[in-house]
GROMACS .gro file of C-alpha atoms in nm:
model
  149
    1UNK     CA    1   2.852   5.865   5.656
    2UNK     CA    2   2.673   5.553   5.771
    3UNK     CA    3   2.331   5.459   5.631
    4UNK     CA    4   2.131   5.525   5.946
    5UNK     CA    5   2.276   5.874   5.998
    6UNK     CA    6   2.211   5.956   5.633
    7UNK     CA    7   1.850   5.839   5.664
    8UNK     CA    8   1.805   6.038   5.987
    9UNK     CA    9   1.920   6.352   5.803
   10UNK     CA   10   1.675   6.275   5.523
   11UNK     CA   11   1.387   6.230   5.770
   12UNK     CA   12   1.466   6.566   5.931
   13UNK     CA   13   1.491   6.747   5.596
   14UNK     CA   14   1.173   6.582   5.462
   15UNK     CA   15   0.989   6.637   5.793
   16UNK     CA   16   0.911   6.266   5.826
   17UNK     CA   17   0.822   6.124   6.164
   18UNK     CA   18   1.110   5.973   6.357
   19UNK     CA   19   0.930   5.638   6.342
   20UNK     CA   20   0.943   5.631   5.959
   21UNK     CA   21   1.125   5.305   5.879
   22UNK     CA   22   1.402   5.246   5.629
   23UNK     CA   23   1.299   4.960   5.400
   24UNK     CA   24   1.652   4.878   5.285
   25UNK     CA   25   1.990   5.006   5.175
   26UNK     CA   26   2.140   4.855   4.863
   27UNK     CA   27   2.366   4.883   4.560
   28UNK     CA   28   2.242   4.846   4.204
   29UNK     CA   29   2.369   4.578   3.968
   30UNK     CA   30   2.714   4.535   3.826
   31UNK     CA   31   2.816   4.905   3.828
   32UNK     CA   32   2.683   5.054   4.155
   33UNK     CA   33   2.852   5.395   4.115
   34UNK     CA   34   2.719   5.458   3.766
   35UNK     CA   35   2.369   5.332   3.848
   36UNK     CA   36   2.352   5.532   4.172
   37UNK     CA   37   2.436   5.846   3.972
   38UNK     CA   38   2.158   5.764   3.724
   39UNK     CA   39   1.918   5.743   4.018
   40UNK     CA   40   2.047   6.067   4.170
   41UNK     CA   41   1.994   6.256   3.842
   42UNK     CA   42   1.643   6.113   3.793
   43UNK     CA   43   1.740   5.914   3.484
   44UNK     CA   44   1.689   5.577   3.654
   45UNK     CA   45   1.344   5.555   3.813
   46UNK     CA   46   1.286   5.179   3.793
   47UNK     CA   47   1.458   4.853   3.869
   48UNK     CA   48   1.404   4.480   3.826
   49UNK     CA   49   1.488   4.204   4.071
   50UNK     CA   50   1.433   3.830   4.057
   51UNK     CA   51   1.125   3.731   4.256
   52UNK     CA   52   1.244   3.371   4.238
   53UNK     CA   53   1.557   3.462   4.438
   54UNK     CA   54   1.387   3.638   4.729
   55UNK     CA   55   1.446   3.450   5.052
   56UNK     CA   56   1.144   3.339   5.253
   57UNK     CA   57   1.238   3.585   5.528
   58UNK     CA   58   1.318   3.870   5.286
   59UNK     CA   59   1.021   4.102   5.244
   60UNK     CA   60   0.920   4.229   4.903
   61UNK     CA   61   0.947   4.605   4.847
   62UNK     CA   62   0.643   4.807   4.952
   63UNK     CA   63   0.482   5.110   4.792
   64UNK     CA   64   0.557   5.422   4.997
   65UNK     CA   65   0.871   5.275   5.154
   66UNK     CA   66   1.208   5.451   5.169
   67UNK     CA   67   1.541   5.305   5.056
   68UNK     CA   68   1.898   5.432   5.066
   69UNK     CA   69   2.091   5.382   4.743
   70UNK     CA   70   2.458   5.299   4.800
   71UNK     CA   71   2.767   5.345   4.585
   72UNK     CA   72   3.031   5.077   4.525
   73UNK     CA   73   3.187   5.155   4.867
   74UNK     CA   74   2.854   5.118   5.051
   75UNK     CA   75   2.832   5.494   5.102
   76UNK     CA   76   2.484   5.653   5.085
   77UNK     CA   77   2.409   5.848   4.767
   78UNK     CA   78   2.038   5.924   4.799
   79UNK     CA   79   1.704   5.819   4.947
   80UNK     CA   80   1.425   5.698   4.721
   81UNK     CA   81   1.055   5.642   4.781
   82UNK     CA   82   0.887   5.344   4.615
   83UNK     CA   83   0.596   5.442   4.389
   84UNK     CA   84   0.496   5.106   4.240
   85UNK     CA   85   0.573   4.736   4.290
   86UNK     CA   86   0.459   4.470   4.046
   87UNK     CA   87   0.539   4.101   3.999
   88UNK     CA   88   0.544   3.995   3.636
   89UNK     CA   89   0.692   3.729   3.408
   90UNK     CA   90   1.034   3.824   3.273
   91UNK     CA   91   0.920   3.807   2.913
   92UNK     CA   92   0.630   4.047   2.986
   93UNK     CA   93   0.864   4.333   3.080
   94UNK     CA   94   0.815   4.605   2.819
   95UNK     CA   95   1.007   4.888   2.653
   96UNK     CA   96   0.859   5.146   2.892
   97UNK     CA   97   1.007   4.971   3.194
   98UNK     CA   98   1.339   4.926   3.012
   99UNK     CA   99   1.346   5.300   2.936
  100UNK     CA  100   1.269   5.391   3.298
  101UNK     CA  101   1.562   5.179   3.415
  102UNK     CA  102   1.773   5.448   3.245
  103UNK     CA  103   2.066   5.230   3.140
  104UNK     CA  104   2.268   5.227   2.817
  105UNK     CA  105   2.072   5.366   2.522
  106UNK     CA  106   1.748   5.300   2.716
  107UNK     CA  107   1.612   5.064   2.447
  108UNK     CA  108   1.442   4.733   2.519
  109UNK     CA  109   1.708   4.551   2.312
  110UNK     CA  110   1.986   4.692   2.531
  111UNK     CA  111   1.793   4.623   2.851
  112UNK     CA  112   1.721   4.265   2.748
  113UNK     CA  113   2.082   4.189   2.650
  114UNK     CA  114   2.223   4.328   2.977
  115UNK     CA  115   1.956   4.175   3.199
  116UNK     CA  116   1.971   3.831   3.036
  117UNK     CA  117   2.342   3.820   3.127
  118UNK     CA  118   2.288   3.973   3.472
  119UNK     CA  119   2.010   3.733   3.574
  120UNK     CA  120   2.191   3.431   3.434
  121UNK     CA  121   2.479   3.515   3.668
  122UNK     CA  122   2.249   3.599   3.962
  123UNK     CA  123   2.064   3.267   3.936
  124UNK     CA  124   2.391   3.074   3.897
  125UNK     CA  125   2.526   3.233   4.215
  126UNK     CA  126   2.223   3.084   4.394
  127UNK     CA  127   2.271   2.743   4.225
  128UNK     CA  128   1.965   2.792   4.009
  129UNK     CA  129   1.911   2.818   3.635
  130UNK     CA  130   1.768   3.135   3.483
  131UNK     CA  131   1.490   3.056   3.238
  132UNK     CA  132   1.341   3.370   3.081
  133UNK     CA  133   1.025   3.173   2.996
  134UNK     CA  134   0.942   3.094   3.359
  135UNK     CA  135   1.125   3.357   3.565
  136UNK     CA  136   0.912   3.594   3.772
  137UNK     CA  137   1.041   3.944   3.835
  138UNK     CA  138   0.972   4.224   4.082
  139UNK     CA  139   0.942   4.557   3.901
  140UNK     CA  140   0.980   4.872   4.109
  141UNK     CA  141   0.932   5.236   4.025
  142UNK     CA  142   1.069   5.503   4.256
  143UNK     CA  143   1.181   5.862   4.279
  144UNK     CA  144   1.456   6.044   4.469
  145UNK     CA  145   1.335   6.233   4.777
  146UNK     CA  146   1.674   6.319   4.932
  147UNK     CA  147   1.891   6.504   4.872
  148UNK     CA  148   1.632   6.756   4.761
  149UNK     CA  149   1.723   6.931   4.434
   0.00000   0.00000   0.00000
């Protein structure tokens, strides 16, 4: 099913107005299928993105907005609603946020190891250098609203 049809079904089920906008549709990280399932089960309720890599025309996430989470084949898995958005230095991200990201053993050490490698690659793909001492990050918290369990 395409993203827009999936979101239309969600709006009907959730009794949202037809004018309710879709903020975005996206895949998570290096293993979209696994991470989408963590979101669907409520294990993953947070994510981190590089503020430094947002384009000037790319809006930051907004509290109250709806997103469609996609699998590795760009198929919709669920709709989330954004609960919190915060911009913070990379090195200020704490164990609570790491736990809420729901990955691996959910420890800060695991989160840091995986995200150091992920952001190094992300910055390189944009011809920039990832410096954990200066990097600014966008932290989001969200919850699944569709499908309803």
